[in-house]
Coordinates of C-alpha atoms (C1' of nucleotides) in Angstrom, one line a residue:
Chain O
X25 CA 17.0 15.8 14.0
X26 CA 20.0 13.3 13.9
X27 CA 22.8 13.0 11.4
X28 CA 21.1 9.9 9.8
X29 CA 17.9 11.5 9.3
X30 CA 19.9 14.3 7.4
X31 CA 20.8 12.0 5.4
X32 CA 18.0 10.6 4.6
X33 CA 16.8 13.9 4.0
X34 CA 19.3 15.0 1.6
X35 CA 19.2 11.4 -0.3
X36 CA 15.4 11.8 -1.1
X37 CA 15.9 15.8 -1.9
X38 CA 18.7 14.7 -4.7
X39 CA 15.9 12.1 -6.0
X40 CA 14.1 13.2 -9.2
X41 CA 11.9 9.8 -9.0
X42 CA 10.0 8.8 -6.1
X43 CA 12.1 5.7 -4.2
X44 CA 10.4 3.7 -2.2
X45 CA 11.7 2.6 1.1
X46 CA 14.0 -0.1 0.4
X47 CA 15.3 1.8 -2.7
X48 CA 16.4 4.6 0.0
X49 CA 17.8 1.9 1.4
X50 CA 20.3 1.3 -1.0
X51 CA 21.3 4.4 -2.1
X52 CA 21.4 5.2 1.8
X53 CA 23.9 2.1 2.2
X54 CA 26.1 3.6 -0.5
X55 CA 26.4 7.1 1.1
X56 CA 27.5 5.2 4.2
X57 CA 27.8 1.1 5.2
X58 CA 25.8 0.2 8.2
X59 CA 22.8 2.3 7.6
X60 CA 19.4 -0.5 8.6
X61 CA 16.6 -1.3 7.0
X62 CA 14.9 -0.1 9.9
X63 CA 16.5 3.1 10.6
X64 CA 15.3 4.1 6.9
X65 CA 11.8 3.4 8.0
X66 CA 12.3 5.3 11.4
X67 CA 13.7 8.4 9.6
X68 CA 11.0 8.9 7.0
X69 CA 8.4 8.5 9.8
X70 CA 10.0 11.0 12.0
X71 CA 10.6 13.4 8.5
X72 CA 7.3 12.5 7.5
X73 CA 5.6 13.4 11.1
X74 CA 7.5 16.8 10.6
X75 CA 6.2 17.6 7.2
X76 CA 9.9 17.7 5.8
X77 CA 8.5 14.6 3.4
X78 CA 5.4 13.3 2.1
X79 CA 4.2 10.0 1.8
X80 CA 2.4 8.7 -1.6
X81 CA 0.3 5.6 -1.5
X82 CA -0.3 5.4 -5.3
X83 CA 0.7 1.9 -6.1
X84 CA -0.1 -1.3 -3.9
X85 CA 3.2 -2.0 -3.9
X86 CA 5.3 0.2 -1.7
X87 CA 5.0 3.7 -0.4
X88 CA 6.7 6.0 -2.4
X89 CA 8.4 9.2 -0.8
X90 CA 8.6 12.7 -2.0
X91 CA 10.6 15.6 -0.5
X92 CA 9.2 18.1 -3.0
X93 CA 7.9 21.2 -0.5
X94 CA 5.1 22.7 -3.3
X95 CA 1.6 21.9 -3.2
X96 CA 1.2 18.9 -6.1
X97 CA -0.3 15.8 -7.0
X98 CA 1.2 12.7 -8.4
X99 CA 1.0 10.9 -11.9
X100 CA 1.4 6.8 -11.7
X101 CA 2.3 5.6 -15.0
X102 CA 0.4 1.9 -15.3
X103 CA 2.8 0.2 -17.9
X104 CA 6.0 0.9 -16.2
X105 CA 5.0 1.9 -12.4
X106 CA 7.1 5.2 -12.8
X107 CA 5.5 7.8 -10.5
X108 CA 6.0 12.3 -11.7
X109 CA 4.9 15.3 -10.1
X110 CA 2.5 17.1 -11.6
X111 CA 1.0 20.5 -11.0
X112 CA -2.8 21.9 -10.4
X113 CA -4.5 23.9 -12.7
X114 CA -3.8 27.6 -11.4
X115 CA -7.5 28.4 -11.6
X116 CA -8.8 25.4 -9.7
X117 CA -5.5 24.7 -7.5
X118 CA -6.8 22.2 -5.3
X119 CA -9.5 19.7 -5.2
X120 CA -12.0 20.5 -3.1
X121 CA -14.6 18.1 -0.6
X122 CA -17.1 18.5 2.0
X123 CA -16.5 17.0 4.8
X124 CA -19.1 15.6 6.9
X125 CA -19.7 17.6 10.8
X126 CA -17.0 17.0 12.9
X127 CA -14.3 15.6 10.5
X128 CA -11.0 17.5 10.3
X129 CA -8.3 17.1 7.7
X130 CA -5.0 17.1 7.7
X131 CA -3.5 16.3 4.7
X132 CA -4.9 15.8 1.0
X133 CA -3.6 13.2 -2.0
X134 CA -4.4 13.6 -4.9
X135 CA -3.4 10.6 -7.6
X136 CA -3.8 10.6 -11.8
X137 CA -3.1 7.0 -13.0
X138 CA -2.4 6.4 -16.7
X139 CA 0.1 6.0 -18.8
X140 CA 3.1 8.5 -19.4
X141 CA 4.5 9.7 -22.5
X142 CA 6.9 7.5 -22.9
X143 CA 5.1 4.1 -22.6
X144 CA 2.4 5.8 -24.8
X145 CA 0.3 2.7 -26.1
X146 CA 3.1 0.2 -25.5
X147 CA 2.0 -3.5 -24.3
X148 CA 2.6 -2.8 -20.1
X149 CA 5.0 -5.9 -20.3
X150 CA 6.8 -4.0 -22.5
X151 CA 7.0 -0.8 -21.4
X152 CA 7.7 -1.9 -18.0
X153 CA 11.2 -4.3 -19.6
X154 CA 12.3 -1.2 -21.5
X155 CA 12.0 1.1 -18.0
X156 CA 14.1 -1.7 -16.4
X157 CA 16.2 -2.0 -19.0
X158 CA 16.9 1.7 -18.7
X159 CA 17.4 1.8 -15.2
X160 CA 20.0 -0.7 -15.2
X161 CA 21.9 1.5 -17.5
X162 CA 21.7 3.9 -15.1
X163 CA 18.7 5.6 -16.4
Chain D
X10 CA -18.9 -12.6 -14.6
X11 CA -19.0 -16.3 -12.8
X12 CA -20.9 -16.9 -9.7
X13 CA -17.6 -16.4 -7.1
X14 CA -17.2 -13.0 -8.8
X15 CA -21.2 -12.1 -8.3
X16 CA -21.1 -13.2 -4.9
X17 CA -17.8 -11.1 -4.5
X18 CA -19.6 -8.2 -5.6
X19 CA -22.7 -8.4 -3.6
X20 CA -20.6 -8.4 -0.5
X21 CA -18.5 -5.5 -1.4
X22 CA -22.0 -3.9 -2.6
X23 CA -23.4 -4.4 0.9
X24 CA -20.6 -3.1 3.0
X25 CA -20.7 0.1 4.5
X26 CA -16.9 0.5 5.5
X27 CA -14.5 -0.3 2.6
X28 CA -13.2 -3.7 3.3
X29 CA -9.6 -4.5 2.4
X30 CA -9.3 -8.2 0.7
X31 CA -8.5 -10.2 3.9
X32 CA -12.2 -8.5 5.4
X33 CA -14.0 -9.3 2.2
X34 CA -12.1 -12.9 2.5
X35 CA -13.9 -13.6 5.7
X36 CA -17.1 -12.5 5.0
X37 CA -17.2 -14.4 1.8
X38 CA -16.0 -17.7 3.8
X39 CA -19.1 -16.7 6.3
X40 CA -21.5 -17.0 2.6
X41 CA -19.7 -20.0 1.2
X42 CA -17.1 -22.0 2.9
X43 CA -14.5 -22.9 0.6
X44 CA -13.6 -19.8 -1.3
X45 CA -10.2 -19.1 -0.9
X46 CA -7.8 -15.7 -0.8
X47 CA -6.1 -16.0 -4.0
X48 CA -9.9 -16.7 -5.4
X49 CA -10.9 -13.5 -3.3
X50 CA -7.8 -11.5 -5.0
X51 CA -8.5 -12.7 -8.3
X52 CA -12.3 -11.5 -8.3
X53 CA -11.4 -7.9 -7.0
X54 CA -8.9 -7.8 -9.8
X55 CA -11.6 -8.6 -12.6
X56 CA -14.5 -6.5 -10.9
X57 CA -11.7 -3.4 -10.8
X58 CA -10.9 -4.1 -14.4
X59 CA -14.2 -3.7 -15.4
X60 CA -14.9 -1.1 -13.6
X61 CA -17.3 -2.7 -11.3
X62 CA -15.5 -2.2 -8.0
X63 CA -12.4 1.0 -7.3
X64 CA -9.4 0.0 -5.2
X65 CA -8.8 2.6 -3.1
X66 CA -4.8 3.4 -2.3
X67 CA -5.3 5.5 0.9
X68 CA -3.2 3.4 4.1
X69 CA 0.1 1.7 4.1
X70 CA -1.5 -1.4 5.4
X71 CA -3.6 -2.8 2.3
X72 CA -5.4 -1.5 -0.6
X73 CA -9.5 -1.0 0.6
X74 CA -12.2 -1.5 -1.8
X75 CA -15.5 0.4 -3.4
X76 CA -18.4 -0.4 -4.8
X77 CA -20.0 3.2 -4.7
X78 CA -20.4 3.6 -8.4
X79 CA -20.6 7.9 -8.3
X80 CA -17.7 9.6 -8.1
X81 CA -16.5 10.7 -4.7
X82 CA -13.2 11.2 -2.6
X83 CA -12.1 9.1 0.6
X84 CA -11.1 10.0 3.9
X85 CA -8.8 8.2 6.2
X86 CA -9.0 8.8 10.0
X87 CA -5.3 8.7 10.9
X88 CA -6.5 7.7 14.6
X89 CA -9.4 4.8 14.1
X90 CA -7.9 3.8 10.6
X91 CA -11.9 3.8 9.1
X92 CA -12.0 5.0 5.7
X93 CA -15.4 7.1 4.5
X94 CA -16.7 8.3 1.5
X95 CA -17.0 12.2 1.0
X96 CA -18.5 14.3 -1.7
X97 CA -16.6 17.3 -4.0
X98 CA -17.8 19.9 -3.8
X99 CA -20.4 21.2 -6.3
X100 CA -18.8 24.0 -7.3
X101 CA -15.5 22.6 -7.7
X102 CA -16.9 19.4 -9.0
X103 CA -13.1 17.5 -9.5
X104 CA -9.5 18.5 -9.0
X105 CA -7.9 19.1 -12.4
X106 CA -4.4 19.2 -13.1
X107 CA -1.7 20.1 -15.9
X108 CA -0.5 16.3 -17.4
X109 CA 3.0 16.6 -18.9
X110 CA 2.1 16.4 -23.2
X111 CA 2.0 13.2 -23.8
X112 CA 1.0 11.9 -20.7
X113 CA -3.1 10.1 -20.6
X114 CA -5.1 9.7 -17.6
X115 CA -7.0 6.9 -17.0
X116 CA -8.3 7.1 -13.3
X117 CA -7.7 9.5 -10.8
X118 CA -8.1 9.5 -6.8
X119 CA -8.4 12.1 -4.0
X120 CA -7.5 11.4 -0.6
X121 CA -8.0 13.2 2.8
X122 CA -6.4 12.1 5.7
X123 CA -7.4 13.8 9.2
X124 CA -9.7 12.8 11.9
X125 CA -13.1 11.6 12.3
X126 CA -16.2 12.7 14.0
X127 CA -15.6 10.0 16.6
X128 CA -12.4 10.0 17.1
X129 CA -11.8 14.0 17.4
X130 CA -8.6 14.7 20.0
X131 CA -8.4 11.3 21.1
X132 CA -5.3 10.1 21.5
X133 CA -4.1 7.6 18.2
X134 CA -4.2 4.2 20.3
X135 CA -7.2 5.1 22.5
X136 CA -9.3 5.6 19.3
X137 CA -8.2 2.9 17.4
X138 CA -8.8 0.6 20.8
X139 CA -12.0 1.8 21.3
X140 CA -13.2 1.1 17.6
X141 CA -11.9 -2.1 17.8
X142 CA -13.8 -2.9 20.6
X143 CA -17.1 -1.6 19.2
X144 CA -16.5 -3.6 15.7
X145 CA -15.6 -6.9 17.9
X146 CA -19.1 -6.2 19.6
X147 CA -20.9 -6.2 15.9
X148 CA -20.3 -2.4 14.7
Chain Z
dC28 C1' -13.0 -28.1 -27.0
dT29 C1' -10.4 -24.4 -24.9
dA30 C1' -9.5 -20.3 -22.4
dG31 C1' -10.0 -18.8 -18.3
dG32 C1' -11.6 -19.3 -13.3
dT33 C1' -10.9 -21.8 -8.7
dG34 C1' -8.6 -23.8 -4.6
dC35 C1' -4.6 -24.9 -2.1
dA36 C1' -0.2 -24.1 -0.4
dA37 C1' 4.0 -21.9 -0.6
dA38 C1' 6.8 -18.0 -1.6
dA39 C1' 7.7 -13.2 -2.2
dG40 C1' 7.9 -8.6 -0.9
dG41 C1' 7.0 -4.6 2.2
dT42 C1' 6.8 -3.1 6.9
dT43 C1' 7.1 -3.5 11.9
dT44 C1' 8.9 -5.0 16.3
dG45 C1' 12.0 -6.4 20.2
dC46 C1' 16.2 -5.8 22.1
dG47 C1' 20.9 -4.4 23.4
dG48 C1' 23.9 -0.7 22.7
dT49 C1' 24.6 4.5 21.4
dT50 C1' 23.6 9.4 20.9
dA51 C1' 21.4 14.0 21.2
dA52 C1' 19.4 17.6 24.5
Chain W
dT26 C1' 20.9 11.8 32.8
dT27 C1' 17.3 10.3 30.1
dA28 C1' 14.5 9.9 26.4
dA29 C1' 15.0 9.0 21.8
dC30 C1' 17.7 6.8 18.1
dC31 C1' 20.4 3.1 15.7
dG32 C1' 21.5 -1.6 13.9
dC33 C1' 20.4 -6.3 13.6
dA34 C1' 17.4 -10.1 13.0
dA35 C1' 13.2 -12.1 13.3
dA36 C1' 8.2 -11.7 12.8
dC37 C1' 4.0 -10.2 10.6
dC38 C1' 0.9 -9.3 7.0
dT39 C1' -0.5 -8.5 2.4
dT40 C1' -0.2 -10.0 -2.1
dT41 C1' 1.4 -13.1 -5.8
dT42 C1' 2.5 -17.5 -8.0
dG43 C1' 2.6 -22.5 -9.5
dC44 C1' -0.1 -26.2 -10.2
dA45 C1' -3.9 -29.4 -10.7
dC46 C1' -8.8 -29.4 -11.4
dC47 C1' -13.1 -27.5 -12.9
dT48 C1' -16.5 -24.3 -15.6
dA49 C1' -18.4 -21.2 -19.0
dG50 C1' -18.9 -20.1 -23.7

DNA sequence: CTAGGTGCAAAAGGTTTGCGGTTAA
DNA sequence: TTAACCGCAAACCTTTTGCACCTAG
């Protein structure tokens, strides 16, 4: 555990969205100059590897990272490509599979896609302008 | 529904694995020389839209696709890099979770990650070696 | 006739890798 | 000391896009 995986760490533990690599990047760059694109990638593999972050492959576009420790699955909103946490049902807290004879799991991923409340029936151009919009405003 | 799209189809139907786009693009050269990728990406797109076809978020490296119209789960074996279908479980026939009010679901999609039968304690690179080999080979 | 599908090539990301220099154990 | 890490830049691969042409309804 190095000083720039720290903070790394600490960068994706203050995030209430879910960056994606290169937007880690940039907030990493403000924290300090001189941080690399591929030192980002390094550190979320090694965190990732260590079970101090998850990786969610919800969207085709990028990976999304989550340093949220409690059992959850993830929400994908389809208009504006927002991703949320959301919990399990308390009486059925976790999906569950049967594995074929020999197969051993690790991990589990469990992805809702749809839209979220605030894109509601919104045209997904639009809702996706006004999230952008938003954003640049500094949310 | 045009003729690419059908013949699309037909080959994701008859695949056993789940093929990501550049694997479905060669077989559908190997059926009809001339198709091209953006032809390939364009199909998958419709057929997913329709509900004909699922794309299935489950590796970094590109998005696989399905064909099996029941519902089921994948697992990815994080040493050959195969994805398979597996059942829920009857009892427990889907995971359900708490959606934030306002928030609708559309799709939703559970992954496993782990290792496979074949694979069991081999090492990462020797598995995914040796599956190479056997699928250069013909499976 | 017209909207949408197709093929080609080029571009746009996201992610990985090779290499020289640095740092943690 | 030595294996692992960092920063940089280039490479790689998947996916998207612009444009001209063709096809289905």
């Amino acid at each position: 555990m190095t000083s720039r995986r720290r903070q790394v760490l600490e960068i994706l533990m203050a995030a209430a969205d879910h960056p994606t690599a290169s937007e880690l990047f940039v907030r990493a760059r403000e924290a300090c100059a001189g941080v690399s694109m591929a030192t980002v990638y390094n550190c979320l593999e090694a965190l990732a590897r260590n079970g101090l972050v998850r990786q969610v492959h919800i969207a085709r576009d990028a990976t999304r990272f989550c340093a949220n420790p409690v059992d959850h699955a993830h929400f994908y909103c389809e208009a504006c490509g927002r991703v949320f946490d959301v919990e399990y049902e308390k009486a059925r807290p976790g999906p569950a599979v049967v594995l074929p004879a020999g197969f051993h799991a690790t991990h589990r991923e469990l992805s809702v896609r749809g839209r979220c409340a605030a894109c509601g029936r919104k045209g997904r151009a639009k809702a996706r302008a006004a999230w952008g919009r938003a954003k640049r405003k500094g949310l």
